[in-house]
XYZ file of C-alpha atoms in Angstrom:
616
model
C 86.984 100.216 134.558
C 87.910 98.225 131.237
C 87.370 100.207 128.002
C 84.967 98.273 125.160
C 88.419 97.466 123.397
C 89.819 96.011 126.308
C 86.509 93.770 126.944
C 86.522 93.198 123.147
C 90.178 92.578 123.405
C 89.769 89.871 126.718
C 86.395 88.172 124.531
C 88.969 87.055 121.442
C 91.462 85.342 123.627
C 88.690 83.606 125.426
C 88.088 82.272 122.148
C 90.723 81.983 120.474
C 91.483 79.157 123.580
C 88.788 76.791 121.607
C 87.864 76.100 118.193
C 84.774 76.337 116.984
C 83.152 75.718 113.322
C 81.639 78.705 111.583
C 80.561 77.651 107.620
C 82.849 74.668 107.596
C 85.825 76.559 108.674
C 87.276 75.683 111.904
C 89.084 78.207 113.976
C 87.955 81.812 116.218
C 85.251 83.262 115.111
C 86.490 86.737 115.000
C 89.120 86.486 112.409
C 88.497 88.057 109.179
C 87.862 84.959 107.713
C 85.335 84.268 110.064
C 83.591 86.983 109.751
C 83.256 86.802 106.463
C 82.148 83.507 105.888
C 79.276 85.361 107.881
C 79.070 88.237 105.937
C 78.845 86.307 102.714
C 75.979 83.611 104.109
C 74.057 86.946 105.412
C 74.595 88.657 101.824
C 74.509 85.913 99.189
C 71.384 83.675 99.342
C 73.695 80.254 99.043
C 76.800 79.333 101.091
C 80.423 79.655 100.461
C 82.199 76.004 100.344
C 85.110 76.528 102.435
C 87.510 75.716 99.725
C 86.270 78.566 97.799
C 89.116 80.173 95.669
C 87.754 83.853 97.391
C 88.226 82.797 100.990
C 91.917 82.232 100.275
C 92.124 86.261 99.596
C 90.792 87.285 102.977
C 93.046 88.434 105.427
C 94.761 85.754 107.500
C 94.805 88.323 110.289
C 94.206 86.796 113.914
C 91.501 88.139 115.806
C 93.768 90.070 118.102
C 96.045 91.672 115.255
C 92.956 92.125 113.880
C 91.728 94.339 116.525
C 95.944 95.328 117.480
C 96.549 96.730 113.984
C 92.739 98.090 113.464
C 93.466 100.506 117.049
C 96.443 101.675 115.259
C 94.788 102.442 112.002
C 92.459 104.266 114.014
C 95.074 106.115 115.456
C 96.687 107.027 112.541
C 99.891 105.222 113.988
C 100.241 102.045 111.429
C 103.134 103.426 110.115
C 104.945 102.862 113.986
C 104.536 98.610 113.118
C 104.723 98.502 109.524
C 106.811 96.047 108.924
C 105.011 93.539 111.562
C 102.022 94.584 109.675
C 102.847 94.068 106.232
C 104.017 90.388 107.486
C 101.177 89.402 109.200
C 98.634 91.157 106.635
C 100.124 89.645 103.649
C 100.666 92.981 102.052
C 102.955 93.918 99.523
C 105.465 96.387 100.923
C 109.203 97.455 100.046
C 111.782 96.929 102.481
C 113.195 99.806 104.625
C 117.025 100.426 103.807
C 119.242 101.979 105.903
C 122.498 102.503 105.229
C 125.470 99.403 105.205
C 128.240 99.795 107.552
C 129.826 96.861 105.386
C 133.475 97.684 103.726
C 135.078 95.184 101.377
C 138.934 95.605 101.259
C 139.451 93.684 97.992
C 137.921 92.287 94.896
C 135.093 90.663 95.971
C 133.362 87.713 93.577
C 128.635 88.317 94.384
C 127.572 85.416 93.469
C 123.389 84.603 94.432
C 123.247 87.684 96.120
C 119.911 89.292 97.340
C 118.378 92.772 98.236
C 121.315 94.506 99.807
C 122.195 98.321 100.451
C 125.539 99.126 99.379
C 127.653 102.418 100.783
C 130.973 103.304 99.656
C 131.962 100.245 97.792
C 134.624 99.912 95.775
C 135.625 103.921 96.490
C 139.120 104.688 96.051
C 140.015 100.995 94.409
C 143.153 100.503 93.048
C 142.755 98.132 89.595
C 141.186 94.752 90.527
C 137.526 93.361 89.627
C 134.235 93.562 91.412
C 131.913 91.018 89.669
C 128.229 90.358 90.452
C 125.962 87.335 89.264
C 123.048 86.171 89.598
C 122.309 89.324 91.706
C 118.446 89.509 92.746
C 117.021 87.201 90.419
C 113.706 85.068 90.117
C 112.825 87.154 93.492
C 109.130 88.963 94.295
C 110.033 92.742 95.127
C 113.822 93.645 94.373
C 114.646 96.721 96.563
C 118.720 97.335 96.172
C 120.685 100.585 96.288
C 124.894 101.442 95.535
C 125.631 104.725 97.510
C 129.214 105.871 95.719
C 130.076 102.988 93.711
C 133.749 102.865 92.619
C 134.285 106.717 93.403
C 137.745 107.814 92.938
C 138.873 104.283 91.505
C 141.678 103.819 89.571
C 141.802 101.338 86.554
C 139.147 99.554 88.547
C 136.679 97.002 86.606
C 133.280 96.213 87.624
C 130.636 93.106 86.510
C 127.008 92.612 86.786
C 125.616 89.790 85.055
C 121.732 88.676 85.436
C 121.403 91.532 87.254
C 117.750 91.099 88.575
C 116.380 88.839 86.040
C 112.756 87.275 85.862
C 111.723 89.154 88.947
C 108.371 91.008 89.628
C 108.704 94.402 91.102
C 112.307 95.964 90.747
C 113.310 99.333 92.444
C 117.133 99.834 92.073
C 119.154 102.809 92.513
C 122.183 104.076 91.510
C 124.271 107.328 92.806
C 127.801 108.337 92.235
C 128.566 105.535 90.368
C 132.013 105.328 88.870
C 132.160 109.061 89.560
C 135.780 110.637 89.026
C 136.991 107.157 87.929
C 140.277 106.855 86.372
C 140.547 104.150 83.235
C 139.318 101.136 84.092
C 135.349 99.801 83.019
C 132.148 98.661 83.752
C 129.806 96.357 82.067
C 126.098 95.535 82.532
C 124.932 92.557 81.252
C 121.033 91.125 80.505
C 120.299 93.914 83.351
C 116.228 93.602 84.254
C 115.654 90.921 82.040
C 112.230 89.979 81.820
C 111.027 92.220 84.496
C 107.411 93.253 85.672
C 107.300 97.424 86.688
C 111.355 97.778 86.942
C 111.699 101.460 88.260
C 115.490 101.790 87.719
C 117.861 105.004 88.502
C 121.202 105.978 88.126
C 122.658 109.889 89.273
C 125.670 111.207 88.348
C 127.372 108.219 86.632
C 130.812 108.663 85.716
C 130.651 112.369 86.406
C 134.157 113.989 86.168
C 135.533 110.394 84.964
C 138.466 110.024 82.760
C 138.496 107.159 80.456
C 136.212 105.176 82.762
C 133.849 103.176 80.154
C 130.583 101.977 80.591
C 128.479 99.099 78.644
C 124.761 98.248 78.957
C 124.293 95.047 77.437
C 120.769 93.359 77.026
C 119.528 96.100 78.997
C 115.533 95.861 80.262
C 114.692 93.744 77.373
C 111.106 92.564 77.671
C 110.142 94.122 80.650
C 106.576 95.368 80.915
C 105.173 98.784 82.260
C 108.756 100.288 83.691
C 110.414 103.871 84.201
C 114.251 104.333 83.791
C 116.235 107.462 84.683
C 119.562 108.864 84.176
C 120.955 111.664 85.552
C 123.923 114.246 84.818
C 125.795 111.122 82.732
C 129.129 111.149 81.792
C 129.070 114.763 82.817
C 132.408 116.691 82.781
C 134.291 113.421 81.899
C 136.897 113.259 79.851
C 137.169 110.775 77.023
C 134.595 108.682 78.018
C 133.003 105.869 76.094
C 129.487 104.991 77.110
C 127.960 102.185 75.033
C 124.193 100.929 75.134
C 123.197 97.704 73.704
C 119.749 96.030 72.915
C 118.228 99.012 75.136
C 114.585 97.967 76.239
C 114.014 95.428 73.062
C 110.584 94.046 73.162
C 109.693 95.907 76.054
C 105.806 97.273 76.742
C 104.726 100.872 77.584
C 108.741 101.251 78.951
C 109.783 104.915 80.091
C 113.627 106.006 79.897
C 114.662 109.547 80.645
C 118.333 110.904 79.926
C 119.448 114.040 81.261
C 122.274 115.940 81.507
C 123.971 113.201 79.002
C 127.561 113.805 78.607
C 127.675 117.472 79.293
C 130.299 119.652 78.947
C 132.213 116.467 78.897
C 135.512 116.079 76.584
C 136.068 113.491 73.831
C 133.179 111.529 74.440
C 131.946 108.875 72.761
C 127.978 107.446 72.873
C 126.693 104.914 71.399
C 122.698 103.430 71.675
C 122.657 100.327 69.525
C 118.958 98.998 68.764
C 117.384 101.167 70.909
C 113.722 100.754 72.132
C 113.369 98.279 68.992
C 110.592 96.464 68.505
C 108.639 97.977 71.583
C 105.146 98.594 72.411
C 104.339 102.732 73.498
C 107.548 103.420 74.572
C 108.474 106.781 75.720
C 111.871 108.411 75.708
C 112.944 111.325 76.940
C 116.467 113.057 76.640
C 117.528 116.624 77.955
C 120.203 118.601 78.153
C 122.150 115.549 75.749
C 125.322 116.703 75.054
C 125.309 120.514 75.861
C 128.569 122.344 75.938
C 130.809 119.254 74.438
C 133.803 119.613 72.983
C 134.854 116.924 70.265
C 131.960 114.220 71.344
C 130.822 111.745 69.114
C 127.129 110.389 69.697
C 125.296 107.615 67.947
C 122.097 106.695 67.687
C 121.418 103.414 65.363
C 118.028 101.670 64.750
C 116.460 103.998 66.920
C 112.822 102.610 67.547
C 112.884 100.625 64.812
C 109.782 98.404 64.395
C 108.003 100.065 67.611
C 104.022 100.827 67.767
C 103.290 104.306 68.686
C 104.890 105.756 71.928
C 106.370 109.633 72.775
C 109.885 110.626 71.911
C 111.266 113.552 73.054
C 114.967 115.701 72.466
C 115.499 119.232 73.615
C 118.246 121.134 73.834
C 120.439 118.253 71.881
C 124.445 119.092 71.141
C 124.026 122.889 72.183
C 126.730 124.936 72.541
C 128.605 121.956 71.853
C 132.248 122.054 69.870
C 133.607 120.249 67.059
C 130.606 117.381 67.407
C 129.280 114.964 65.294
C 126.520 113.565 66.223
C 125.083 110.821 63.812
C 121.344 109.065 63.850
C 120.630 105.795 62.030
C 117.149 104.485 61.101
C 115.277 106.869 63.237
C 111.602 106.256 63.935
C 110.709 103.969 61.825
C 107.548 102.863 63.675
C 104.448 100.821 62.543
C 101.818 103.432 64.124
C 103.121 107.554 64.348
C 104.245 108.287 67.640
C 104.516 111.683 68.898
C 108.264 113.120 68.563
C 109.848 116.318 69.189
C 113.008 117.387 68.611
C 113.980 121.569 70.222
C 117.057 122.943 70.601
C 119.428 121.010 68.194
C 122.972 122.024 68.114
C 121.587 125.791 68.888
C 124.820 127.322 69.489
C 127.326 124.944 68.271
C 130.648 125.266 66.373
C 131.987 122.632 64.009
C 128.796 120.438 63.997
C 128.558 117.271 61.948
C 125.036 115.783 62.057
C 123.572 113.268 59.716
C 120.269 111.666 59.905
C 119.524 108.349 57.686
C 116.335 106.541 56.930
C 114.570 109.322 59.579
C 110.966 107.844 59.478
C 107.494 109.542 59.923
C 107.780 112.835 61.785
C 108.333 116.471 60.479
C 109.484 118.370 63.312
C 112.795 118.632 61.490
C 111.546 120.609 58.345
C 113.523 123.437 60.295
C 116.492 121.726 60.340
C 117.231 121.671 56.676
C 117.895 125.260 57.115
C 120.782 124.999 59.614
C 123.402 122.489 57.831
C 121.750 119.091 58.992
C 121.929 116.481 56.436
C 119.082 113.890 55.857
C 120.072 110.904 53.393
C 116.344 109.730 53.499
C 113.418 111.072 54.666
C 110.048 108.495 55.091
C 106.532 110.067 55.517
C 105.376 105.854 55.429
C 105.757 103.284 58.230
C 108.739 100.491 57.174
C 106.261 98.200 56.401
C 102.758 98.187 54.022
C 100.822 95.918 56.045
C 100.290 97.726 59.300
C 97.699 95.277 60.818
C 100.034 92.205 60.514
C 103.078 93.552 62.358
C 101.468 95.612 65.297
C 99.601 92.441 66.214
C 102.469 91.087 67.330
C 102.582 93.093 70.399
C 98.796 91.154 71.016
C 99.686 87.607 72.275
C 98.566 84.818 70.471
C 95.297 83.426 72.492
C 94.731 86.814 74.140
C 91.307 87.716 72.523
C 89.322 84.765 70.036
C 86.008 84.404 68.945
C 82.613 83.046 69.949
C 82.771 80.525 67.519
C 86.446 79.412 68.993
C 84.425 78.204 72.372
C 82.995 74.799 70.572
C 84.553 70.660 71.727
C 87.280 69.880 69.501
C 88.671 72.946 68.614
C 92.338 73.495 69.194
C 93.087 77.271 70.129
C 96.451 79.590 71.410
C 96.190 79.418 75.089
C 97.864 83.017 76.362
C 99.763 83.433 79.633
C 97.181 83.673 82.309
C 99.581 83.237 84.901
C 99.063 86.195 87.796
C 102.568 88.047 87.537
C 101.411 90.557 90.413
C 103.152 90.266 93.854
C 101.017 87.673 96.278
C 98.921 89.870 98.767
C 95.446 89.362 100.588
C 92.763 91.901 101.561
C 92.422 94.115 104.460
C 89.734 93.664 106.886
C 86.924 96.280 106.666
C 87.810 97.187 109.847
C 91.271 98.222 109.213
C 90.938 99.122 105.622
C 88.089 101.825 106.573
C 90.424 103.701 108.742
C 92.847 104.073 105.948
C 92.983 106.931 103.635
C 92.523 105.851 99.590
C 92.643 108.655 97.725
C 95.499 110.777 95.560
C 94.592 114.217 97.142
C 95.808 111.572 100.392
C 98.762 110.330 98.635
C 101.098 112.146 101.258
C 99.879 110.507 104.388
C 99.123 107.550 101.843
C 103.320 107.301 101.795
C 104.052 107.636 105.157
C 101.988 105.144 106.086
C 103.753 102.615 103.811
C 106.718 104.322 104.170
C 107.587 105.298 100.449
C 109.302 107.936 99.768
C 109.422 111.064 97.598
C 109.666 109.736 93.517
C 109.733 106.392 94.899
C 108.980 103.204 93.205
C 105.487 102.458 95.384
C 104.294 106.157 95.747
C 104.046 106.085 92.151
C 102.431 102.095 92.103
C 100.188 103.552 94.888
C 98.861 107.172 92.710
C 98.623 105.537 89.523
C 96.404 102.610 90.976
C 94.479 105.595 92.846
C 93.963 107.747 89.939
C 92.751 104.876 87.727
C 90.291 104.011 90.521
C 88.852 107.750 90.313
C 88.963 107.889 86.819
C 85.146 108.918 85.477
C 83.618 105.472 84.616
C 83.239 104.563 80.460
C 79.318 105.061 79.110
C 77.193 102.400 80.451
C 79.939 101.291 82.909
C 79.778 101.027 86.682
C 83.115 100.867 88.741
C 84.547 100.359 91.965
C 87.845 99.695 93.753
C 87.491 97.267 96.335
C 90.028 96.159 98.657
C 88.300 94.125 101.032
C 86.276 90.966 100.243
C 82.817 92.517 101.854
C 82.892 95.451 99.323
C 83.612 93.093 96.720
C 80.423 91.103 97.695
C 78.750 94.594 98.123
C 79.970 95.706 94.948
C 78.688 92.658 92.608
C 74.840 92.291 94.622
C 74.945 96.085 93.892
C 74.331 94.955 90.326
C 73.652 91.410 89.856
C 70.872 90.963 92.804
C 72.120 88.778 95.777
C 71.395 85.264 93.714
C 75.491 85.025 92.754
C 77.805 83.273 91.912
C 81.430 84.155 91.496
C 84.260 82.159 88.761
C 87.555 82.094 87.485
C 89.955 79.766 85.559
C 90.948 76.444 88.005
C 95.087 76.877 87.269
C 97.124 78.081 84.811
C 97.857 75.032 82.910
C 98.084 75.384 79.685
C 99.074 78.843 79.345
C 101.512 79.894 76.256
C 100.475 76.125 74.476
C 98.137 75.024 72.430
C 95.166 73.974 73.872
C 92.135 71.775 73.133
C 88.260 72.643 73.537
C 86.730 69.676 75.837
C 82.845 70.659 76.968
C 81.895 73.668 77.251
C 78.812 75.149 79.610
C 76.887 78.239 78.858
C 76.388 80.270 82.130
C 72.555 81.314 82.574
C 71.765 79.188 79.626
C 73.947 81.260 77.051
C 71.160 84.138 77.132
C 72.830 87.699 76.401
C 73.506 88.713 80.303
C 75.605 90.841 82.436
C 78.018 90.245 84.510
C 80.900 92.023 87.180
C 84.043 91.558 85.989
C 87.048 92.139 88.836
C 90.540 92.682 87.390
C 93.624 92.940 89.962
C 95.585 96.767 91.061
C 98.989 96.589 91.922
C 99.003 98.090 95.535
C 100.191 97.335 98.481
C 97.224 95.317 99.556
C 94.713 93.024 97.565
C 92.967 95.799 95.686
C 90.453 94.857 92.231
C 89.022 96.599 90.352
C 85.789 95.822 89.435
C 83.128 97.083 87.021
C 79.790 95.751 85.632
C 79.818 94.181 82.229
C 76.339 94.270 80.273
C 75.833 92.402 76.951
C 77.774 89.491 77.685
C 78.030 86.159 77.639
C 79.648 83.864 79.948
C 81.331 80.634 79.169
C 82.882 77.223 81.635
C 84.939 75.114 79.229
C 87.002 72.378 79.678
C 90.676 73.046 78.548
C 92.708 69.432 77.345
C 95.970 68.701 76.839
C 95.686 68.076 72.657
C 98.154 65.257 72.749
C 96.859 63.067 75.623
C 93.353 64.972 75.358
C 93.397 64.976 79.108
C 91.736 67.448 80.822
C 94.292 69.684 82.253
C 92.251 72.735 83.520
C 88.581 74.181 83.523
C 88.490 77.744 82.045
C 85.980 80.728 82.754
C 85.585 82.889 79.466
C 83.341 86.036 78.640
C 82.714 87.399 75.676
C 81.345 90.846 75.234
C 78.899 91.203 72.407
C 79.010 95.186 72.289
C 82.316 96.601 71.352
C 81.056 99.852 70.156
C 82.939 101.870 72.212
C 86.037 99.972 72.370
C 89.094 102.249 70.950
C 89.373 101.174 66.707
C 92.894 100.525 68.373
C 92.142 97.997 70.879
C 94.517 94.763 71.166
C 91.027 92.982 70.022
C 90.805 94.105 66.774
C 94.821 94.180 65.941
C 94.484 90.435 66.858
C 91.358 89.476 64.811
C 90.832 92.217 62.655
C 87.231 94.050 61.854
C 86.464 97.069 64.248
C 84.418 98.928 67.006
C 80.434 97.152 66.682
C 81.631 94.821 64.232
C 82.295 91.751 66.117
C 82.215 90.146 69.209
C 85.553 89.639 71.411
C 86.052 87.091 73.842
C 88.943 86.644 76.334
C 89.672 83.984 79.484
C 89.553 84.774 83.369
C 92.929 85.066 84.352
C 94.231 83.566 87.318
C 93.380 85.444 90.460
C 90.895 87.772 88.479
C 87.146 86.985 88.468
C 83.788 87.597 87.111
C 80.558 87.827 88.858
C 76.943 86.465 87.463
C 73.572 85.775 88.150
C 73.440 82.061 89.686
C 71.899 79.474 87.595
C 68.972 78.009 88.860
């Protein structure tokens, strides 16, 4: 006797032989598509055009993956066809690396190389040059790893240049690298330039080294929303210069963690160069830097100079360390106080020479005075007098404008509205009900997609989770929805099922100056409410969406100012009731005044959307 699957299974093949039409779209009528287009016309009292933008987000399952992948997810067995699924789904997954079997006998010249697992390269090279360009760049999700890189070389050099450059999700990891090297050097240059979420590692680099030199150049500069580690570096090695360079410059809410820096290592010599300058919340974390040395020389120069706020931390800093001078160099000097914390500084060392100039805005060093550390100035002031006109920097131009801005004529900053997260489309209900979404689930969350432990997409996947469970603001109303049914669920939740759904046409005109052409006034320009939905990184199409009151709701023409042709057709909202908005909100940095004070208006973004009550 067949099972209801099996009938259910035999029904889509009988039609998937035929087309039919179902709401203007032709094809089966039990794809996800399909039965949407059904869900929406039962749900929402007008119909969907079948160009709408929101039909391109539904699954582009077929009806029998559909029903293949939904068995599985009942099963708890999606993790068995993962890859197949994440294909066909349209999901945004990370490759699974296992380990090369590749050897490379002699210098070897990368050039336009992509997402490749290195083992044992360059171990036990004798002089020569390893150089890499162009290595992972302009690509979606970067997933690379070097298993003992240049272990045991001798007078060895290795190059990375562009390395992973303009791409979107970055996961790169780094053990043994250069460890017990003899002479020789390595040099990273414009590494993770302008990178969305890099998640970068590197353990035990140049541990037991002699001589072996290593130079970041250009390192992470303008990434966004990042985490860096590195582990037990330069540890044991012996006359060792380590040299960082332009270190996470104009990066946003970037995280770098140092331990184990240079420990118990001989003759060192560090140096960070314009570190974390002229970055938004960045948050730095060094352990165990320098412990047990003996004749080191550290660095640190323009050390988050011209930064906005962000978490520094340094414990345990030179201890037990011998004959070490340690220099810092325009420390802190930060628009908006940061929290800093300095424990454990040269407790237990011989010989110390420490100096601190131009050390800006924090007094957890009061102590310090005591114990033979030198301060040439100390600042209890931020390097500049006009707070307001610097941190807006870290607002871009366009981002947030006023009510009045929205009139013909008027030419206005134009942000980026381009969508910089990885391309992905929703789950079917059926599917996405049988999966777990929750962080108490995170485990079986990770085997399912197949990330590990500390790995790049476990922590994409619990920080997306926790913000979805975080207690909604007064007066707001949230959900996560990562199917296009719950969306529609979500917004006639609030609005009533008389909706209609917008966002900006393209993303012409973004980071220009733009001109004002008509503009329309959703619901007649009366003070409304509305559902705005705002894109999750995860691995698929997730939004989160929350209901808006006191708002209005704009369509505007956007033209090109020079030709005055019109170029694009923009959504914008602007919320009339900012009395609960943080005093330190991007909004008022950009235009000034306060919480209550004004109104702040900002554009749809592509692939985001808001929700409103249809005009008549």
């Amino acid at each position: 006797m067949l099972n209801l699957w099996n009938l259910l299974f035999l029904s889509f093949v009988h039609f998937s032989s035929f087309g039919v039409t179902l709401g203007g779209v032709s094809g089966n009528p039990f794809t996800p598509k399909s039965s949407f287009i059904r869900y929406w016309n039962k749900e929402v009292h007008r119909e969907i055009p079948n160009t709408h933008f929101l039909l391109s987000k539904v699954s582009p399952l077929t009806a029998v993956d559909s029903a293949s992948f939904s068995k599985l997810a009942a099963h708890n067995n999606l993790a068995s066809r993962l890859p197949s699924f994440c294909s066909s789904a349209k999901l945004f997954c990370f490759p699974d690396l296992s380990p090369s079997l590749e050897k490379h006998s002699k210098d070897v010249n990368f050039a336009l190389y992509l997402d490749r697992n290195f083992t044992n390269y360059g171990s036990d090279r004798l002089a020569g040059l390893d150089s890499f360009k162009n290595y992972s760049e302009n690509d979606n999700v970067v997933v690379d790893s070097f298993r003992r890189y240049s272990r045991d070389s001798a007078g060895h050099k290795d190059q990375f240049s562009n390395y992973a450059s303009a791409s979107n999700v970055v996961d790169q990891s780094f053990n043994t690298y250069g460890g017990a090297a003899t002479g020789g050097s390595g040099n990273f240059n414009n590494y993770n330039h302008e990178v969305n979420v890099p998640n970068l590692r590197f353990t035990s680099y140049s541990d037991d080294s002699n001589g072996h030199g290593q130079t970041f150049t250009h390192y992470t500069e303008e990434t966004n929303a990042g985490q860096q580690s590195f582990s037990n570096y330069g540890k044991n090695g012996n006359g060792v210069p380590n040299d960082f360079t332009s270190y996470g410059k104009d990066s946003n809410v970037m995280g770098s963690d140092f331990s184990g820096y240079g420990k118990t290592a001989n003759g060192a010599k560090d140096t960070f160069t314009s570190y974390a300058f002229d970055s938004n919340n960045p948050v730095n974390g060094f352990k165990s830097y320098g412990d047990g040395g003996n004749a080191a020389v550290d660095s640190f120069s323009s050390y988050r100079d011209q930064s906005n706020v962000g978490d520094s931390s340094f414990q345990s800093y030179a201890k037990s360390s011998n004959g070490a001078k340690v220099d810092f160099d325009n420390y802190g000097q930060s628009f908006n106080e940061g929290t800093e914390k300095f424990t454990g500084y040269g407790q237990g060392a011989d010989g110390q020479s420490i100096g601190f100039k131009i050390y800006g805005r924090n007094t957890t060093f009061k102590d310090y005075t005591k114990k033979g550390v030198t301060f040439s100035r100390y600042s209890n002031e931020s390097s500049t007098a006009s707070g307001k006109v610097v941190v807006s920097k870290w607002v871009e131009p366009g981002k947030f404008f006023r009510e009045k801005m929205l009139k013909r004529g008027m030419l206005i900053p134009m942000p980026d509205i381009k969508d910089k997260m990885p391309a992905r489309s929703f789950l079917p209900r059926t599917i996405l009900s049988k999966i777990p979404f929750s962080s108490s689930e995170i485990d079986q969350l990770k085997r399912i997609f197949h990330a590990g432990d500390n790995s790049t997409l476990g922590t994409i996947m619990l920080d997306a989770l926790k913000e979805c469970e975080r207690p909604p603001s007064p007066g707001e109303t949230k959900r996560c929805v990562g199917s296009a049914e719950d969306m529609v669920d979500f917004a006639t939740s609030v609005l009533g099922r008389n909706v209609e759904v917008r966002t900006t046409q393209n993303v012409n005109g973004s980071k220009k100056n733009i001109m004002i052409g008509s503009v329309g006034k959703i619901n007649g320009g009366k003070v409304t409410k509305s559902v705005s939905c705002h894109q999750s990184l995860y691995p698929y199409l997730l939004y989160y969406c929350h209901s808006v009151p006191k708002v209005r709701v704009y369509e505007a023409d956007i033209l090109d100012p020079n030709s005055m042709e019109k170029i694009n057709h923009g959504v914008a909202i602007c919320h009339l009731d900012t009395s609960s908005w943080s005093s330190g909100h991007g909004a008022f940095l950009a235009l000034g005044s306060g919480p209550g004070r004004i109104e702040v208006c900002h554009w749809i973004f592509e692939n985001d959307m808001t929700w409103t009550i249809a005009d008549s």
